Amino acid sequence: MASGTGNRRDLTQGPITRTLLLFAVPTLLSNVLQSLNGSINAVWVGRFLGESALAATSNANLVMFLMFALGFGFGMAATILVGQRMGAGDVEGARRAMGTAIGLFALVSLAVAAIGWIVAPGLLRALSTPPGAEVMALAYLRVIFLAMPAMFLGVLLAMGMRGTGDSITPLWLMMLNVSLDAGLNPVLIRGLGPVPAMGIAGSAMATLIANYVVLLAAIVVIYARDLPIRLRGRELGFLVPDRALLRTIFAKGLPMGLQMLVFSFSGLVMIGLVNRAGIHVTAAYGVAQQLWTYVQMPAMAIGAAVSAMAAQNIGAGRWDRIGRITRAGVITNVAMTGALVALLLLFDRPLLALFVGADSPAVPIARHIQLIGSWSFILFGVTLVLFSTVRANGAVVAPLLILCASVFVGRLAFAWALLGRFGTDVLWWSFPLGSAISLVLAVLYYQRGTWRTLHLGGDRANMREQANATAEPGGRLNPSG
């Protein structure tokens, strides 16, 4: 094995379903741990500081998701570039793509942290954050903005590892993150021993410390294990963003980032509508979202696996495997997500009570939300698998348009038009309606769209030739997802 290919898994060989699961399961465990971390922290906040604090973190976390949406698309584009080049045997090309992405993310994340600190009060006011939660939400959100550089770069490094076929190392790093964040939360919230009590800001500070420690650990691991995305010697020059790669990352990443912004905008509008119903409904919705993160985890992991497998197989010219990868992803997602939805509906009361206590008036509201909205994530998962496949070949505009139709028509227009007449149930029913619209349109595009014919910048031989053409940036590959 060539130097620098460390933990790489070749996703172009072997039985498809088995390869998919071997890649997806560590990613799923990483996602579960990440969600578990958020849930544990919500338990600490809800139990120690009350429902107002829990509502504050729900509002602040939505703003944080909005910030991540700004960089998500560019990270996805870079990841698919890495995957395609690894599939083509172009390790240096993968490092060029990763170096450009790291340089870009470092600058963007620092800007987001600085601007976010300044505009945080205005963002919370725009959300109609309940008055009882606004002060705590601001204290929490400002510390979270300071953690943004480590979060951005840590997520990018994990995505880059998965693009090379390594889903194990990100799992170990997530274990470290969860251990630190969840363990430090009660210490910093309540103040144990010599540590002063910081209240809700302590929860955010635990997240900050955990993410900076994990980022440092990730860098150490990448070099100690000689993973494919490591940069040494002259390769460190790849951290200066390459113009050709930046054009590709922006051209393909912008539509994917806009998709996340559409989700964020929908979430902002939704939380604004929910906030008007009172603090108990806001807390119930926040708790329901905590459980929904688990329901989404299989789809997210399988989507990441499908994307990585499709990108490597496209880079290797193995189009004969693309349809089978997609079918395996859809079947696996329906089975896993369906099982989780069933378990959630069977055991929702004790799970919800973990966050706000069994006697909280938010519990029956949250149970009702779960009953209406949870099954929509089965549809969401199938759509995500289809999107993951077409994005791996550079098709990013159609998924954006489909998402806009499902969000603006199926969710927001539906909610705005009928909320006054039918009450808050309209908000919960907008989830399955939007998911159904996106699934129908995604299936039609996958079956009849032109995504298979998109130009990816050359065949495998051309990619390998470009791996040696290091002197002329304009001559390098410009594909992506």
XYZ file of C-alpha atoms in Angstrom:
481
model
C 0.000 0.000 0.000
C 1.293 3.416 -0.937
C 2.344 5.819 1.708
C -0.446 7.948 2.936
C -3.195 5.439 2.288
C -3.466 4.506 5.974
C -7.051 3.514 6.833
C -8.433 3.825 3.321
C -11.188 1.359 2.383
C -11.540 0.619 -1.347
C -15.264 1.168 -1.956
C -15.085 0.067 -5.590
C -14.672 -3.632 -4.778
C -16.549 -6.362 -2.932
C -20.218 -7.106 -2.203
C -22.160 -3.850 -2.282
C -24.480 -4.274 0.701
C -21.705 -5.611 2.912
C -19.341 -2.801 1.879
C -22.122 -0.263 2.434
C -22.801 -1.545 5.945
C -19.112 -1.765 6.882
C -18.768 1.883 5.939
C -22.146 3.077 7.235
C -22.169 1.437 10.669
C -19.184 3.400 12.063
C -20.687 6.562 10.554
C -24.034 5.699 12.157
C -22.369 5.170 15.517
C -20.611 8.536 15.139
C -23.925 10.220 14.375
C -25.652 8.476 17.275
C -22.894 9.559 19.631
C -23.138 13.123 18.364
C -26.890 13.117 18.911
C -26.485 11.415 22.276
C -24.115 14.167 23.256
C -26.710 16.805 22.394
C -29.411 14.892 24.227
C -27.305 14.405 27.358
C -26.491 18.098 27.362
C -30.190 18.896 26.948
C -30.921 16.675 29.955
C -28.343 18.552 32.037
C -29.731 21.932 30.934
C -33.386 20.929 31.387
C -32.914 19.328 34.784
C -30.485 21.879 36.247
C -31.782 25.102 34.702
C -35.415 24.419 33.712
C -37.635 24.631 30.652
C -36.711 28.245 29.877
C -33.066 27.225 29.511
C -34.057 24.266 27.344
C -36.065 26.575 25.097
C -33.039 28.896 24.968
C -30.736 26.143 23.736
C -33.321 25.069 21.123
C -33.332 28.581 19.672
C -29.552 28.969 19.879
C -28.909 25.555 18.306
C -31.057 26.495 15.349
C -28.858 29.538 14.764
C -25.795 27.295 15.030
C -27.274 24.998 12.389
C -27.755 28.029 10.150
C -24.069 28.873 10.488
C -23.051 25.320 9.660
C -25.239 25.481 6.578
C -22.956 28.198 5.219
C -20.046 25.773 5.062
C -21.746 22.417 4.675
C -22.109 22.540 0.899
C -18.487 23.476 0.346
C -17.388 20.682 2.657
C -19.549 18.188 0.765
C -18.126 19.346 -2.560
C -14.564 18.935 -1.269
C -15.404 15.513 0.173
C -16.756 14.234 -3.128
C -13.697 15.608 -4.904
C -11.573 13.618 -2.454
C -13.674 10.496 -3.006
C -13.540 10.713 -6.794
C -9.791 11.191 -6.792
C -9.207 8.357 -4.344
C -11.321 6.145 -6.611
C -9.094 7.171 -9.522
C -5.933 6.395 -7.536
C -5.007 10.103 -7.383
C -3.894 10.512 -3.754
C -2.111 13.795 -4.404
C -5.220 15.184 -6.069
C -7.221 14.218 -2.989
C -4.721 16.107 -0.831
C -4.953 19.168 -3.048
C -8.724 19.198 -2.678
C -8.501 18.722 1.073
C -5.847 21.407 1.478
C -7.932 23.958 -0.407
C -10.981 23.096 1.681
C -9.057 23.431 4.962
C -7.645 26.820 3.954
C -11.092 28.014 2.959
C -12.798 26.705 6.100
C -10.192 28.229 8.398
C -10.878 31.697 7.004
C -14.661 31.287 6.869
C -14.973 29.852 10.378
C -12.982 32.690 11.937
C -15.193 35.214 10.149
C -18.344 33.405 11.293
C -17.139 33.399 14.905
C -16.412 37.142 14.887
C -19.572 38.203 13.060
C -21.738 35.777 15.007
C -20.685 37.223 18.345
C -21.798 40.674 17.155
C -25.107 39.781 15.491
C -26.266 37.100 17.977
C -28.813 39.383 19.743
C -30.431 40.338 16.440
C -30.617 36.720 15.307
C -32.411 35.693 18.498
C -34.867 38.582 18.178
C -35.583 37.557 14.583
C -36.498 34.102 15.908
C -39.061 35.586 18.301
C -37.201 33.884 21.128
C -39.454 33.869 24.215
C -38.536 36.729 26.626
C -37.901 34.251 29.436
C -35.290 32.487 27.338
C -33.609 35.334 25.437
C -30.918 36.263 27.967
C -29.857 32.646 28.460
C -29.958 31.962 24.707
C -27.585 34.881 24.090
C -25.122 33.740 26.755
C -25.154 30.234 25.293
C -24.970 31.278 21.638
C -22.020 33.652 21.990
C -19.813 30.959 23.494
C -20.931 28.540 20.776
C -19.803 31.046 18.139
C -16.328 30.984 19.675
C -16.329 27.209 19.229
C -17.230 27.495 15.542
C -13.668 27.333 14.085
C -12.973 24.014 15.810
C -16.421 22.686 14.857
C -16.044 23.663 11.187
C -12.558 22.228 10.798
C -13.336 19.096 12.822
C -16.359 18.294 10.673
C -14.345 18.916 7.501
C -11.566 16.563 8.587
C -14.114 13.844 9.427
C -15.810 14.315 6.046
C -12.445 14.155 4.310
C -11.580 10.899 6.072
C -14.874 9.399 4.950
C -14.201 10.574 1.413
C -11.081 8.383 1.418
C -13.097 5.411 2.693
C -12.118 5.732 6.376
C -15.168 5.834 8.655
C -13.439 4.324 11.708
C -11.184 7.219 12.713
C -14.068 9.744 12.840
C -15.888 7.328 15.167
C -13.024 7.305 17.673
C -12.792 11.079 17.535
C -16.528 11.402 18.137
C -16.221 9.149 21.194
C -13.632 11.541 22.604
C -15.841 14.537 21.819
C -18.878 13.061 23.549
C -16.897 11.998 26.606
C -15.484 15.481 27.091
C -18.616 17.479 26.263
C -21.105 15.403 28.249
C -18.692 14.997 31.148
C -17.860 18.691 31.416
C -21.464 19.914 31.171
C -22.556 19.276 34.780
C -19.168 20.437 36.059
C -19.367 23.804 34.312
C -23.123 24.332 34.676
C -23.303 23.671 38.417
C -19.718 24.408 39.377
C -18.015 21.453 41.041
C -14.939 21.751 43.232
C -12.870 24.806 42.302
C -14.809 25.323 39.054
C -17.246 28.276 39.286
C -20.905 27.772 38.321
C -21.422 29.181 34.813
C -25.060 28.261 34.235
C -26.112 27.863 30.636
C -22.843 29.394 29.408
C -21.119 26.429 31.082
C -22.910 24.037 28.738
C -21.613 25.985 25.749
C -18.132 26.183 27.274
C -18.056 22.383 27.595
C -18.822 22.157 23.869
C -16.069 24.654 23.094
C -13.416 22.798 25.111
C -14.403 19.415 23.681
C -14.251 20.581 20.067
C -10.850 22.246 20.345
C -9.373 19.200 22.081
C -10.835 16.874 19.438
C -9.552 19.045 16.589
C -6.045 18.811 18.021
C -6.471 15.044 18.489
C -7.657 14.679 14.880
C -4.540 16.430 13.586
C -2.316 14.197 15.716
C -4.096 11.037 14.534
C -3.960 12.038 10.869
C -0.184 12.390 11.009
C 0.535 9.549 13.412
C -1.413 7.082 11.239
C -0.344 8.646 7.950
C -3.927 9.000 6.720
C -4.432 9.922 3.048
C -5.459 13.528 3.753
C -2.275 14.420 5.637
C -0.055 17.165 4.201
C 3.735 17.226 4.500
C 6.596 19.231 3.055
C 5.638 20.969 -0.176
C 2.088 19.609 0.247
C 1.545 22.174 2.994
C 1.359 24.666 0.151
C -1.993 23.061 -0.731
C -3.437 24.951 2.257
C -3.301 28.083 0.102
C -6.628 27.720 -1.737
C -6.182 26.654 -5.361
C -8.213 28.835 -7.724
C -9.371 25.990 -9.969
C -10.413 23.861 -7.012
C -12.100 26.835 -5.362
C -14.150 27.387 -8.506
C -15.231 23.756 -8.443
C -15.972 23.791 -4.716
C -18.008 26.985 -5.018
C -19.820 25.916 -8.202
C -20.864 22.567 -6.755
C -20.867 23.489 -3.068
C -23.042 26.585 -3.309
C -26.210 24.714 -4.359
C -25.618 22.146 -1.588
C -25.046 24.924 0.906
C -28.231 26.601 -0.287
C -30.081 23.369 0.414
C -28.921 23.553 3.999
C -29.912 27.216 4.116
C -33.384 26.275 2.871
C -33.626 23.771 5.721
C -32.340 26.426 8.093
C -34.801 29.023 6.838
C -37.622 26.526 7.215
C -36.452 25.758 10.733
C -36.240 29.443 11.611
C -39.766 30.087 10.366
C -41.029 26.967 12.127
C -39.479 27.828 15.477
C -40.870 31.344 15.139
C -44.365 29.904 14.683
C -43.858 27.415 17.506
C -42.575 30.127 19.858
C -45.880 31.970 19.489
C -47.685 28.993 21.012
C -45.908 29.430 24.362
C -42.916 28.104 26.221
C -44.389 24.619 26.876
C -44.964 24.020 23.167
C -41.472 25.373 22.398
C -39.937 23.021 24.957
C -42.008 20.112 23.613
C -40.893 20.834 20.067
C -37.267 21.058 21.218
C -37.523 17.682 22.950
C -39.226 16.130 19.923
C -36.379 17.386 17.758
C -33.885 15.761 20.136
C -35.499 12.367 19.506
C -35.874 13.032 15.797
C -32.133 13.434 15.500
C -31.827 9.730 16.349
C -34.468 8.755 13.817
C -32.518 10.600 11.112
C -29.213 8.968 11.999
C -29.494 5.822 9.837
C -30.461 7.899 6.802
C -27.559 10.298 7.378
C -25.060 7.448 7.777
C -26.359 5.493 4.802
C -26.430 8.672 2.717
C -22.782 9.353 3.618
C -21.868 5.776 2.689
C -23.754 5.943 -0.610
C -22.110 9.279 -1.436
C -18.598 7.992 -0.688
C -19.169 4.723 -2.547
C -20.750 6.414 -5.559
C -17.977 9.037 -5.751
C -15.206 6.431 -5.629
C -16.953 4.186 -8.178
C -17.574 7.114 -10.521
C -13.911 8.103 -10.200
C -12.960 4.503 -11.006
C -15.404 4.356 -13.934
C -17.491 1.597 -12.263
C -20.927 2.761 -13.411
C -22.157 -0.824 -13.321
C -22.240 -0.580 -9.511
C -24.036 2.773 -9.104
C -27.619 1.508 -9.411
C -26.929 -1.399 -7.063
C -25.366 0.943 -4.503
C -28.490 3.118 -4.580
C -30.877 0.157 -4.218
C -28.872 -1.227 -1.295
C -28.962 2.187 0.350
C -32.731 2.560 -0.048
C -33.526 -0.923 1.300
C -31.155 -0.581 4.243
C -32.534 2.856 5.110
C -36.189 1.752 5.076
C -35.411 -1.203 7.344
C -33.305 0.719 9.855
C -35.293 3.956 9.974
C -38.598 2.091 10.101
C -37.415 0.071 13.089
C -36.336 3.218 14.929
C -39.641 4.972 14.270
C -41.500 1.983 15.688
C -39.342 1.905 18.828
C -39.702 5.655 19.314
C -43.484 5.510 19.177
C -43.582 2.548 21.566
C -41.319 4.082 24.206
C -41.831 7.810 23.673
C -43.124 8.687 27.162
C -40.076 7.553 29.182
C -37.723 8.972 26.548
C -39.408 12.369 26.577
C -39.495 12.401 30.373
C -35.687 12.245 30.419
C -35.547 15.851 29.254
C -38.250 17.655 31.177
C -39.509 15.207 33.818
C -42.524 12.907 33.630
C -44.916 15.497 35.113
C -44.010 18.309 32.722
C -46.894 19.710 30.634
C -44.521 19.528 27.660
C -44.576 15.695 27.621
C -48.093 15.109 26.179
C -47.510 17.858 23.623
C -44.238 16.251 22.546
C -45.900 12.810 22.297
C -48.515 14.266 19.989
C -45.826 15.863 17.810
C -43.986 12.548 17.603
C -47.096 10.625 16.564
C -47.777 12.958 13.647
C -44.279 13.656 12.389
C -41.955 10.745 13.126
C -42.892 8.425 10.245
C -42.005 11.131 7.698
C -38.326 10.403 8.282
C -38.643 7.084 6.449
C -39.531 9.073 3.335
C -36.792 11.578 4.115
C -34.217 8.771 4.247
C -35.088 7.411 0.811
C -34.861 10.908 -0.651
C -31.482 11.411 1.002
C -30.091 8.224 -0.548
C -31.230 9.294 -4.029
C -29.753 12.753 -3.530
C -26.462 11.245 -2.323
C -26.118 9.259 -5.540
C -26.850 12.062 -7.982
C -24.689 14.560 -6.083
C -21.720 12.201 -6.393
C -21.840 12.871 -10.144
C -22.130 16.649 -9.846
C -25.931 16.976 -9.933
C -26.596 19.611 -7.287
C -29.141 22.004 -8.805
C -32.036 19.558 -9.176
C -31.892 18.429 -5.513
C -31.927 22.115 -4.504
C -35.029 22.813 -6.600
C -36.759 19.702 -5.268
C -35.994 20.714 -1.708
C -37.305 24.233 -2.329
C -40.576 22.813 -3.652
C -41.021 20.509 -0.668
C -40.107 23.159 1.922
C -41.781 26.257 0.528
C -44.906 24.536 -0.815
C -45.293 21.419 1.282
C -44.205 22.873 4.573
C -44.221 26.650 4.914
C -47.075 27.602 2.576
C -49.165 24.791 4.071
C -48.425 25.975 7.611
C -49.023 29.666 6.887
C -52.275 29.021 5.044
C -53.877 26.686 7.570
C -52.331 27.502 10.958
C -54.953 30.072 11.915
C -57.794 27.720 11.045
C -56.581 24.370 12.373
C -54.049 25.293 15.069
C -50.571 23.979 15.786
C -51.299 20.495 14.387
C -50.737 22.034 10.966
C -47.090 22.599 11.921
C -46.560 18.936 12.709
C -48.408 17.682 9.603
C -46.194 19.839 7.413
C -43.303 17.421 8.027
C -44.833 14.347 6.328
C -46.321 16.482 3.551
C -42.981 18.070 2.711
C -41.201 14.705 2.864
C -43.732 13.097 0.513
C -43.338 15.869 -2.063
C -39.536 15.657 -2.008
C -39.589 11.848 -2.334
C -41.870 11.841 -5.388
C -39.774 14.472 -7.153
C -36.479 12.785 -6.199
C -37.627 9.438 -7.610
C -38.687 11.094 -10.864
C -35.337 12.867 -11.206
C -33.314 9.754 -10.366
C -35.186 7.686 -12.939
C -35.612 10.235 -15.741
C -33.171 13.057 -15.067
C -29.899 13.802 -16.876
C -27.628 13.430 -13.856
C -25.818 10.381 -15.336
C -24.629 12.374 -18.350
C -22.976 15.231 -16.471
C -19.324 15.933 -17.327
C -17.006 14.991 -14.498
C -13.733 16.278 -15.894
C -12.421 13.141 -17.568
C -12.002 9.420 -17.194
C -9.801 7.556 -14.761
C -6.713 7.726 -16.977
C -7.132 11.477 -17.303
C -7.455 11.834 -13.530
C -4.200 9.939 -12.992
C -2.461 12.076 -15.606
C -3.628 15.194 -13.806
C -2.195 13.887 -10.555
C 1.234 14.481 -12.103
C 0.357 17.886 -13.613
C 1.165 19.867 -10.495
C 2.628 22.948 -12.158
C -0.482 24.286 -13.851
C -3.533 24.783 -11.617
C -5.783 25.436 -14.574
C -5.094 21.977 -15.927
C -6.475 20.084 -12.963
C -9.747 18.250 -12.623
C -12.939 20.201 -11.996
C -15.589 17.640 -11.055
C -17.621 17.388 -7.937
C -20.801 16.651 -6.169
